[in-house]
Amino acid sequence: MARTQMAHLPAAHAPQLLNLDQLTPFVDPLPRPPLAQPSPANGQRRFYRLPIQEFSCQVHRDVPATRFWGYGNSMPGPTIEARSGEEIFVEWRNNLPLKHFLPIDHNLMGAEKDKPEVRTVVHLHGAKVPPASDGYPEDWYVPGTAKLYHHPNRQDAALLWYHDHAMGINRLNVCAGMLGLYIIRDSYEEGLNLPKGEFEIPLVLTDRMLRADGQLYYPVSQRPGAPWLPEYVGEAVLINGKLLPYCEVQPRKYRFRLLNGSNGRFFFLSLANGQAFHHVGSDQGLLPCPVEAQRLTIAPGERMDLVLDFTDHAGEQILLNDQAVKIMQFRVAKEKVPDASSLPAKLRVVERMPEHAAVRTRRLTLEEVDYLTGEPDVHLLDGKRWHDPVSENPVLDTTEIWELMNLTDDSHPIHLHLVRFQVLDRRPLNTGVYLYQNKLVYTGDAVPPEPHEMGWKDTVRATPGACTRIIVNFSGYPGRYVWHCHILEHEDNEMMRPYDVIAPGKA
Ligand code: C2O
Ligand code: CU
Ligand code: CU
């Protein structure tokens, strides 16, 4: 289940990296990403204008400022807060330089030499939006131009996130800093009286490789002219853009909105004092009821909504660990404080979607293609490449079951644009027999989703050697969207496919 840090191909000419052991930990307070301010001059409509630009900021008190490319002036960018049912408009302006500072691989689909180096397009992950505002990977635009997106927000309260999605350089743009949060709120959730205001804290985890001079490092392969690597894993874990921050809290309940915004790294989080988290929500909002957990496994693209209760820990310092490595420190104040917030035993009703509601089941493989030529391995969805004809074409408002047959040795977080779904189960299978004899042999029983996966999701861990089944109602808008692996190195190299939602009657 756990995915180890692989290094299929050694990187060439690694520079000197920042030595984390020599850094004093917990000298920087955990920042909160700024709140995006709507533009005043636009009448009734809520309208935001966000530049995509170069800036620098310090990830640690003792490290020189790092150059980022991102939204506004911070990494993560400004948080957009929206209300369910109230539309907003966002103008994303590309003000970036003309030359990229991370290594482009021109062999990748969509990043050929004839394409401009610096291109961007913004996708709001988890949002139900019309195709024209979804950030289709080929809808990129160049410095000096802008796009206006419409967000209807017709969906439940949830933590979404926006990030770059430009074809073939997505991994580089996101690594450079192009990501931020988008929170949808609704009155039902507010009625639950979960911790709010200063007691609700976003936690955006992103790992990076940093040079000794504080600059971002993105390694390249040893193949000349083909720098792509199958995986980016950095030792430096930034939380809201800071390395080894501390977070001052009071002895009471807090709500943490956690996002794994890394390119490819999974996190395995726990508190050093053994204290438990309470899951209250998943990618697409509230769970049916809180789920207690001492360890959190979160894949790239996934979100967790957590309540942590420090009431009995006044005066303590509590480490947040990723596996055995400390990444943040909570400092709990000594003074007792009143806490009027609650952690209700029931959160909301999430009806399980019955399997018989599905009009169609699609069996889709996740597989690795080995070239015997020494080329790096490429992962494909259902054996197809980006430019193969569209094969997933659900009819609007119908329900389907997708069987994600992971024939590889890695866990791949699979994400579908436009929709929310439920996880049905995971069942181990014999991948060798499937690959070489084309026979499906299960080697065990179907395992139900974990309790914290029993709500609505938009990204699911397809675990290795197993069939992960999801059930999806394709509601929203007809048109072209994408589904892909959220390991951005995979996504940039063919592990992404277009899919069409067909208007009824046009099928
Ligand atoms: Cu985070 Cu295509 O998405
Ligand atoms: Cu998405
Ligand atoms: Cu993948």
Coordinates of C-alpha atoms and ligand atoms in Angstrom, one line a residue:
M1 CA 0.0 0.0 0.0
A2 CA 2.7 2.4 1.0
R3 CA 4.5 3.7 -1.9
T4 CA 8.3 3.9 -1.5
Q5 CA 10.4 6.7 -2.9
M6 CA 11.7 5.2 -6.1
A7 CA 14.6 6.4 -8.2
H8 CA 14.3 4.5 -11.5
L9 CA 16.8 6.7 -13.1
P10 CA 19.6 8.5 -11.4
A11 CA 19.6 12.3 -11.9
A12 CA 22.5 13.8 -13.6
H13 CA 24.7 16.5 -12.0
A14 CA 22.8 16.9 -8.8
P15 CA 23.8 20.3 -7.2
Q16 CA 24.4 20.7 -3.6
L17 CA 21.1 20.5 -1.8
L18 CA 20.0 22.3 1.4
N19 CA 21.1 20.3 4.4
L20 CA 17.9 20.1 6.5
D21 CA 19.7 18.7 9.5
Q22 CA 21.6 21.9 9.9
L23 CA 18.5 24.1 9.9
T24 CA 17.1 25.2 13.2
P25 CA 13.5 23.8 13.2
F26 CA 10.4 25.7 14.3
V27 CA 11.6 29.3 14.1
D28 CA 9.0 30.4 11.6
P29 CA 5.3 30.7 12.5
L30 CA 3.0 28.7 10.2
P31 CA 1.6 31.3 7.8
R32 CA -2.0 31.4 6.5
P33 CA -2.4 31.9 2.8
P34 CA -3.9 35.3 2.3
L35 CA -7.5 35.7 1.4
A36 CA -8.3 36.7 -2.2
Q37 CA -10.0 40.0 -2.4
P38 CA -12.7 40.5 -5.0
S39 CA -12.3 43.4 -7.4
P40 CA -14.6 46.2 -6.4
A41 CA -15.4 47.7 -9.9
N42 CA -17.8 45.0 -11.1
G43 CA -21.3 45.7 -10.0
Q44 CA -23.2 42.7 -8.6
R45 CA -20.9 40.0 -9.7
R46 CA -18.2 38.7 -7.5
F47 CA -15.1 39.1 -9.6
Y48 CA -11.5 38.3 -8.8
R49 CA -8.4 39.2 -10.7
L50 CA -5.4 37.1 -10.0
P51 CA -2.0 37.5 -11.6
I52 CA 0.2 34.5 -12.3
Q53 CA 3.7 35.8 -11.8
E54 CA 7.2 35.5 -10.5
F55 CA 8.0 36.4 -6.9
S56 CA 10.3 35.3 -4.1
C57 CA 9.7 34.5 -0.5
Q58 CA 11.6 32.8 2.3
V59 CA 10.7 29.3 3.2
H60 CA 12.8 29.5 6.4
R61 CA 14.3 32.2 8.5
D62 CA 17.9 31.1 7.7
V63 CA 17.4 30.3 4.0
P64 CA 17.8 32.9 1.2
A65 CA 14.5 33.8 -0.5
T66 CA 13.3 31.2 -3.1
R67 CA 12.1 32.2 -6.5
F68 CA 8.5 31.0 -7.2
W69 CA 6.1 31.2 -10.1
G70 CA 2.6 31.3 -8.6
Y71 CA -0.6 33.2 -8.0
G72 CA -0.4 36.7 -6.5
N73 CA 2.6 36.9 -4.2
S74 CA 2.5 33.7 -2.2
M75 CA 2.9 30.0 -2.4
P76 CA 0.2 28.7 -1.9
G77 CA -1.6 31.6 -3.6
P78 CA -4.5 33.5 -2.2
T79 CA -7.4 31.5 -0.9
I80 CA -10.7 32.1 -2.7
E81 CA -13.8 31.7 -0.5
A82 CA -17.1 31.1 -2.2
R83 CA -20.6 30.2 -1.2
S84 CA -22.4 27.2 -2.5
G85 CA -24.9 28.4 -5.2
E86 CA -23.3 31.9 -5.6
E87 CA -21.4 32.2 -8.9
I88 CA -18.0 34.0 -9.1
F89 CA -15.7 35.0 -12.0
V90 CA -12.0 34.9 -11.9
E91 CA -9.6 36.5 -14.4
W92 CA -6.3 34.6 -14.4
R93 CA -3.6 36.8 -16.0
N94 CA -0.4 35.2 -17.2
N95 CA 2.3 37.7 -16.2
L96 CA 5.2 35.2 -16.3
P97 CA 8.5 35.7 -18.0
L98 CA 9.1 34.1 -21.4
K99 CA 11.7 31.6 -20.4
H100 CA 11.0 28.7 -18.0
F101 CA 13.4 28.1 -15.2
L102 CA 12.7 24.4 -14.8
P103 CA 13.8 21.8 -17.3
I104 CA 11.2 21.2 -20.1
D105 CA 11.2 17.9 -21.9
H106 CA 10.2 18.6 -25.5
N107 CA 9.6 14.9 -26.2
L108 CA 6.5 15.0 -24.1
M109 CA 3.1 15.3 -25.7
G110 CA 2.1 19.0 -25.9
A111 CA 5.5 20.3 -24.9
E112 CA 7.2 20.1 -28.3
K113 CA 9.8 22.5 -29.5
D114 CA 7.3 24.5 -31.5
K115 CA 5.2 25.3 -28.4
P116 CA 6.0 28.4 -26.3
E117 CA 8.1 27.6 -23.3
V118 CA 5.9 29.4 -20.8
R119 CA 2.3 28.5 -20.9
T120 CA -0.3 28.2 -18.3
V121 CA -3.9 27.3 -17.7
V122 CA -5.7 27.1 -14.4
H123 CA -7.9 24.2 -13.3
L124 CA -10.1 24.3 -10.2
H125 CA -9.7 20.8 -8.8
G126 CA -13.0 19.4 -7.5
A127 CA -15.2 22.0 -9.1
K128 CA -18.3 21.4 -11.2
V129 CA -17.8 23.9 -14.0
P130 CA -18.7 24.2 -17.7
P131 CA -15.9 22.9 -19.9
A132 CA -14.8 26.3 -21.0
S133 CA -13.8 27.2 -17.4
D134 CA -12.3 23.9 -16.5
G135 CA -8.8 24.5 -17.6
Y136 CA -8.5 21.9 -20.3
P137 CA -4.8 21.1 -20.7
E138 CA -4.6 22.3 -24.3
D139 CA -6.3 25.6 -23.5
W140 CA -3.1 27.1 -22.3
Y141 CA -2.1 30.7 -22.9
V142 CA 1.1 32.7 -23.0
P143 CA 2.6 35.6 -21.0
G144 CA 0.7 38.8 -21.5
T145 CA -2.7 37.2 -22.0
A146 CA -5.5 36.3 -19.6
K147 CA -8.6 34.1 -19.3
L148 CA -11.9 34.7 -17.6
Y149 CA -13.4 31.8 -15.8
H150 CA -16.9 31.3 -14.6
H151 CA -17.5 29.3 -11.4
P152 CA -21.2 28.5 -10.7
N153 CA -20.3 26.8 -7.3
R154 CA -23.4 24.6 -7.5
Q155 CA -22.1 22.0 -5.2
D156 CA -21.7 21.3 -1.5
A157 CA -19.2 22.9 0.9
A158 CA -15.7 21.5 0.4
L159 CA -12.1 22.3 0.2
L160 CA -11.1 22.6 -3.5
W161 CA -7.8 23.8 -4.9
Y162 CA -6.7 25.5 -8.0
H163 CA -3.5 24.7 -9.8
D164 CA -1.8 24.8 -13.2
H165 CA -2.8 22.2 -15.8
A166 CA -0.7 23.2 -18.9
M167 CA -0.1 20.2 -21.2
G168 CA 3.4 18.7 -20.9
I169 CA 4.7 21.1 -18.3
N170 CA 2.1 20.8 -15.6
R171 CA 4.6 19.2 -13.2
L172 CA 7.1 22.0 -13.7
N173 CA 4.5 24.8 -13.2
V174 CA 3.0 23.3 -10.1
C175 CA 6.5 22.6 -8.7
A176 CA 7.3 26.3 -9.4
G177 CA 4.4 27.3 -7.1
M178 CA 1.2 27.4 -9.1
L179 CA -1.3 26.2 -6.6
G180 CA -3.8 27.7 -4.1
L181 CA -7.0 26.9 -2.1
Y182 CA -10.6 27.5 -2.9
I183 CA -13.1 26.9 -0.1
I184 CA -16.8 26.5 -0.8
R185 CA -19.0 27.1 2.3
D186 CA -22.7 26.4 2.8
S187 CA -25.2 27.1 5.6
Y188 CA -25.7 23.4 6.4
E189 CA -22.0 22.9 7.2
E190 CA -22.0 26.2 9.2
G191 CA -24.9 24.9 11.2
L192 CA -22.7 22.1 12.6
N193 CA -20.6 24.6 14.6
L194 CA -17.3 23.1 13.7
P195 CA -14.3 25.3 14.8
K196 CA -14.2 28.4 12.6
G197 CA -12.4 31.7 12.0
E198 CA -9.0 31.7 13.6
F199 CA -9.6 28.1 14.7
E200 CA -9.9 26.8 11.2
I201 CA -6.4 26.5 9.6
P202 CA -5.5 25.3 6.1
L203 CA -2.5 23.1 5.8
V204 CA -1.1 22.8 2.3
L205 CA 1.7 20.2 2.1
T206 CA 4.1 20.4 -0.8
D207 CA 7.5 18.7 -0.9
R208 CA 10.4 20.3 -2.8
M209 CA 14.0 19.8 -3.6
L210 CA 15.9 22.9 -2.6
R211 CA 19.4 23.8 -3.4
A212 CA 21.8 25.0 -0.7
D213 CA 21.1 28.6 -1.9
G214 CA 17.3 28.1 -1.3
Q215 CA 16.4 27.8 -5.0
L216 CA 14.0 25.2 -6.3
Y217 CA 15.7 22.2 -7.9
Y218 CA 14.0 19.9 -10.4
P219 CA 16.3 17.0 -11.4
V220 CA 16.9 15.8 -14.9
S221 CA 17.5 12.3 -16.3
Q222 CA 20.9 11.3 -17.8
R223 CA 19.4 11.0 -21.3
P224 CA 20.5 14.0 -23.2
G225 CA 17.6 16.0 -24.6
A226 CA 15.1 14.0 -22.5
P227 CA 15.1 15.4 -19.0
W228 CA 11.8 13.9 -17.8
L229 CA 11.9 11.7 -14.7
P230 CA 9.1 9.4 -13.6
E231 CA 9.0 10.9 -10.1
Y232 CA 9.8 14.0 -8.1
V233 CA 10.3 13.6 -4.4
G234 CA 11.9 16.4 -2.3
E235 CA 13.2 16.2 1.2
A236 CA 11.9 19.6 2.1
V237 CA 8.3 19.5 3.2
L238 CA 6.7 23.0 3.0
I239 CA 3.6 23.6 5.0
N240 CA 1.8 26.7 3.7
G241 CA 5.1 27.5 2.0
K242 CA 7.3 27.2 5.2
L243 CA 9.9 24.6 6.0
L244 CA 9.6 23.2 9.6
P245 CA 7.2 25.9 10.9
Y246 CA 5.6 26.0 14.3
C247 CA 1.9 26.5 14.9
E248 CA 0.6 28.2 18.0
V249 CA -2.7 26.9 19.2
Q250 CA -4.9 27.2 22.3
P251 CA -6.0 24.2 24.4
R252 CA -9.3 23.7 22.5
K253 CA -10.6 22.2 19.2
Y254 CA -9.3 23.2 15.8
R255 CA -10.3 22.4 12.3
F256 CA -7.5 21.7 9.8
R257 CA -8.1 21.7 6.1
L258 CA -5.4 19.5 4.7
L259 CA -4.3 19.3 1.1
N260 CA -1.5 17.2 -0.4
G261 CA -0.4 19.6 -3.2
S262 CA 2.8 17.6 -3.9
N263 CA 3.8 16.5 -7.4
G264 CA 4.2 12.9 -6.5
R265 CA 4.8 12.4 -2.8
F266 CA 2.4 10.6 -0.5
F267 CA 2.4 11.6 3.2
F268 CA 2.0 9.3 6.2
L269 CA 1.2 11.7 9.0
S270 CA 0.9 11.2 12.7
L271 CA 1.3 13.2 16.0
A272 CA 4.3 12.2 18.1
N273 CA 2.2 12.1 21.3
G274 CA 0.0 9.4 19.7
Q275 CA -3.0 11.8 19.7
A276 CA -5.8 11.0 17.2
F277 CA -7.2 13.2 14.4
H278 CA -10.9 13.2 13.7
H279 CA -11.8 13.1 10.0
V280 CA -14.9 15.2 9.4
G281 CA -14.6 15.5 5.6
S282 CA -13.0 14.1 2.5
D283 CA -12.3 15.6 -1.0
Q284 CA -15.9 16.7 -1.6
G285 CA -17.0 17.7 1.8
L286 CA -18.5 16.2 5.0
L287 CA -18.4 12.6 5.9
P288 CA -21.4 10.9 7.4
C289 CA -19.8 10.9 10.8
P290 CA -16.4 11.7 12.3
V291 CA -13.7 9.0 11.9
E292 CA -10.9 8.8 14.4
A293 CA -7.4 8.0 13.1
Q294 CA -3.9 8.1 14.5
R295 CA -2.3 7.9 11.1
L296 CA -3.2 9.7 7.9
T297 CA -2.2 8.5 4.4
I298 CA -2.8 11.2 1.9
A299 CA -2.0 11.0 -1.8
P300 CA -1.3 14.0 -4.2
G301 CA -4.6 15.8 -5.0
E302 CA -6.5 14.4 -2.0
R303 CA -7.9 16.6 0.8
M304 CA -8.8 15.8 4.4
D305 CA -10.9 17.8 6.8
L306 CA -9.8 17.2 10.3
V307 CA -10.6 18.2 13.8
L308 CA -7.8 18.1 16.4
D309 CA -8.6 18.6 20.1
F310 CA -5.8 20.1 22.1
T311 CA -8.0 20.6 25.2
D312 CA -6.0 18.1 27.3
H313 CA -2.6 19.2 26.1
A314 CA -2.2 22.7 27.5
G315 CA 1.4 23.7 27.6
E316 CA 2.6 20.9 25.4
Q317 CA 4.7 20.9 22.3
I318 CA 3.5 18.3 19.8
L319 CA 5.3 17.2 16.7
L320 CA 3.6 16.5 13.4
N321 CA 5.5 13.7 11.7
D322 CA 5.7 12.3 8.2
Q323 CA 6.7 8.7 8.9
A324 CA 9.6 9.2 11.3
V325 CA 10.5 12.7 10.2
K326 CA 9.2 15.8 12.0
I327 CA 7.7 18.4 9.7
M328 CA 5.9 20.8 12.1
Q329 CA 5.4 21.6 15.8
F330 CA 2.2 22.6 17.6
R331 CA 2.7 24.8 20.6
V332 CA -0.3 24.6 22.9
A333 CA -0.8 27.6 25.1
K334 CA -1.0 27.0 28.9
E335 CA -4.1 29.1 29.7
K336 CA -7.4 27.2 29.6
V337 CA -9.9 28.7 27.2
P338 CA -13.6 28.2 26.6
D339 CA -14.4 26.3 23.5
A340 CA -18.0 26.7 22.2
S341 CA -17.3 24.7 19.0
S342 CA -18.5 21.1 18.6
L343 CA -17.6 17.9 17.0
P344 CA -21.1 16.4 16.2
A345 CA -21.5 12.6 16.2
K346 CA -23.4 12.9 12.9
L347 CA -22.3 15.2 10.2
R348 CA -24.5 14.6 7.2
V349 CA -26.4 11.9 5.4
V350 CA -24.3 10.4 2.5
E351 CA -26.6 8.0 0.7
R352 CA -24.6 5.1 -0.7
M353 CA -25.1 4.9 -4.5
P354 CA -26.6 1.5 -5.3
E355 CA -24.6 -0.4 -7.9
H356 CA -27.7 -1.2 -9.9
A357 CA -28.0 2.5 -10.7
A358 CA -25.0 2.2 -13.0
V359 CA -26.0 1.9 -16.7
R360 CA -22.5 0.9 -17.6
T361 CA -19.3 -0.6 -16.2
R362 CA -15.9 0.3 -17.7
R363 CA -12.9 -1.7 -17.0
L364 CA -9.8 0.6 -17.3
T365 CA -6.3 -0.5 -16.8
L366 CA -3.4 1.4 -15.3
E367 CA -0.3 0.0 -16.7
E368 CA 3.3 0.5 -17.2
V369 CA 4.9 0.2 -20.6
D370 CA 8.5 -0.9 -20.6
Y371 CA 10.5 -0.1 -23.7
L372 CA 13.5 -2.4 -24.0
T373 CA 15.5 0.5 -25.4
G374 CA 16.3 2.0 -22.1
E375 CA 13.6 4.6 -22.4
P376 CA 12.0 5.4 -19.1
D377 CA 8.7 3.6 -18.3
V378 CA 5.5 5.3 -19.3
H379 CA 2.3 4.7 -17.6
L380 CA -0.9 4.5 -19.6
L381 CA -4.6 4.6 -18.8
D382 CA -6.4 1.7 -20.5
G383 CA -3.4 1.2 -22.8
K384 CA -4.1 4.5 -24.6
R385 CA -2.3 7.7 -25.2
W386 CA -3.5 11.3 -25.0
H387 CA -4.1 11.5 -28.7
D388 CA -6.0 8.2 -29.1
P389 CA -9.7 8.8 -29.8
V390 CA -11.9 9.5 -26.8
S391 CA -13.2 6.3 -25.4
E392 CA -14.8 7.3 -22.1
N393 CA -18.1 9.0 -23.1
P394 CA -20.7 8.8 -20.3
V395 CA -24.1 10.3 -21.0
L396 CA -25.0 13.4 -18.9
D397 CA -26.8 12.5 -15.7
T398 CA -26.2 8.8 -15.9
T399 CA -24.3 6.7 -13.5
E400 CA -21.3 4.4 -14.3
I401 CA -19.0 2.1 -12.4
W402 CA -15.3 2.5 -13.3
E403 CA -13.0 -0.4 -12.5
L404 CA -9.5 0.9 -12.2
M405 CA -7.3 -2.1 -12.7
N406 CA -3.9 -1.2 -11.4
L407 CA -1.4 -3.6 -12.9
T408 CA 1.6 -1.6 -11.7
D409 CA 3.6 -1.8 -8.5
D410 CA 2.7 1.8 -7.5
S411 CA -0.3 3.5 -6.0
H412 CA -1.8 6.0 -8.5
P413 CA -4.2 8.7 -7.3
I414 CA -6.8 8.8 -10.0
H415 CA -8.8 12.0 -10.4
L416 CA -11.8 12.8 -12.6
H417 CA -12.7 16.4 -13.5
L418 CA -16.3 17.6 -13.1
V419 CA -17.7 14.9 -10.9
R420 CA -17.7 13.6 -7.4
F421 CA -17.9 9.9 -6.8
Q422 CA -18.0 7.1 -4.2
V423 CA -15.5 4.4 -3.7
L424 CA -17.1 1.0 -3.9
D425 CA -14.2 -1.3 -3.0
R426 CA -10.7 -2.6 -3.8
R427 CA -10.0 -6.2 -4.7
P428 CA -6.6 -7.8 -5.2
L429 CA -6.0 -9.5 -8.5
N430 CA -3.3 -11.5 -10.3
T431 CA -1.7 -8.9 -12.5
G432 CA 0.6 -11.4 -14.3
V433 CA -2.4 -13.5 -15.5
Y434 CA -4.3 -10.4 -16.4
L435 CA -1.4 -9.0 -18.4
Y436 CA -0.2 -12.1 -20.2
Q437 CA -3.2 -14.4 -20.4
N438 CA -5.9 -11.7 -20.5
K439 CA -7.8 -13.4 -17.7
L440 CA -9.2 -11.8 -14.6
V441 CA -8.3 -13.8 -11.5
Y442 CA -9.0 -12.2 -8.1
T443 CA -6.7 -13.3 -5.3
G444 CA -8.9 -12.2 -2.4
D445 CA -12.1 -10.6 -1.4
A446 CA -13.2 -7.1 -2.1
V447 CA -12.2 -4.8 0.7
P448 CA -14.6 -1.9 1.5
P449 CA -13.2 1.6 1.4
E450 CA -11.6 2.9 4.5
P451 CA -14.0 4.7 6.9
H452 CA -12.6 8.1 6.0
E453 CA -13.3 7.3 2.3
M454 CA -17.0 6.8 2.9
G455 CA -18.0 10.3 1.8
W456 CA -17.7 12.0 -1.6
K457 CA -14.4 11.9 -3.4
D458 CA -12.8 13.2 -6.5
T459 CA -9.4 11.6 -6.3
V460 CA -8.9 7.9 -5.3
R461 CA -5.9 5.9 -4.5
A462 CA -5.8 3.0 -7.0
T463 CA -3.7 0.7 -5.0
P464 CA -1.1 -1.6 -6.8
G465 CA -2.2 -5.1 -7.9
A466 CA -5.9 -4.4 -7.3
C467 CA -9.1 -3.3 -8.9
T468 CA -10.4 -0.2 -7.3
R469 CA -14.1 0.4 -8.2
I470 CA -15.8 3.8 -8.1
I471 CA -19.4 4.7 -8.9
V472 CA -19.9 8.1 -10.6
N473 CA -22.9 10.1 -11.6
F474 CA -21.9 12.3 -14.5
S475 CA -24.0 15.3 -13.6
G476 CA -23.2 18.9 -14.5
Y477 CA -22.4 20.0 -18.0
P478 CA -21.9 18.2 -21.3
G479 CA -18.5 18.6 -23.0
R480 CA -14.9 17.5 -22.8
Y481 CA -13.0 17.0 -19.6
V482 CA -10.1 14.9 -18.5
W483 CA -9.3 12.1 -16.1
H484 CA -5.7 11.4 -15.0
C485 CA -3.2 10.2 -12.4
H486 CA -2.4 13.0 -10.0
I487 CA 1.2 12.1 -9.8
L488 CA 2.1 15.0 -12.1
E489 CA 5.1 13.3 -13.7
H490 CA 2.8 10.6 -14.8
E491 CA 0.1 13.0 -15.9
D492 CA 2.6 14.9 -18.0
N493 CA 3.7 11.7 -19.7
E494 CA 0.5 10.2 -21.1
M495 CA -1.2 9.1 -17.9
M496 CA -4.1 11.4 -18.7
R497 CA -7.0 11.0 -21.0
P498 CA -9.8 13.2 -22.4
Y499 CA -13.3 12.1 -21.7
D500 CA -16.6 13.4 -23.1
V501 CA -19.9 13.9 -21.2
I502 CA -22.5 13.5 -23.9
A503 CA -25.8 15.4 -23.9
P504 CA -28.7 13.0 -23.7
G505 CA -30.1 12.3 -27.2
K506 CA -26.7 12.9 -28.8
A507 CA -25.2 9.5 -27.8
Ligands
C2O1 CU1 -5.9 18.5 -9.6 CU2 -6.7 17.6 -13.4 O1 -6.3 18.0 -11.5
CU2 CU -9.4 18.4 -11.2
CU3 CU 0.5 7.5 -11.6

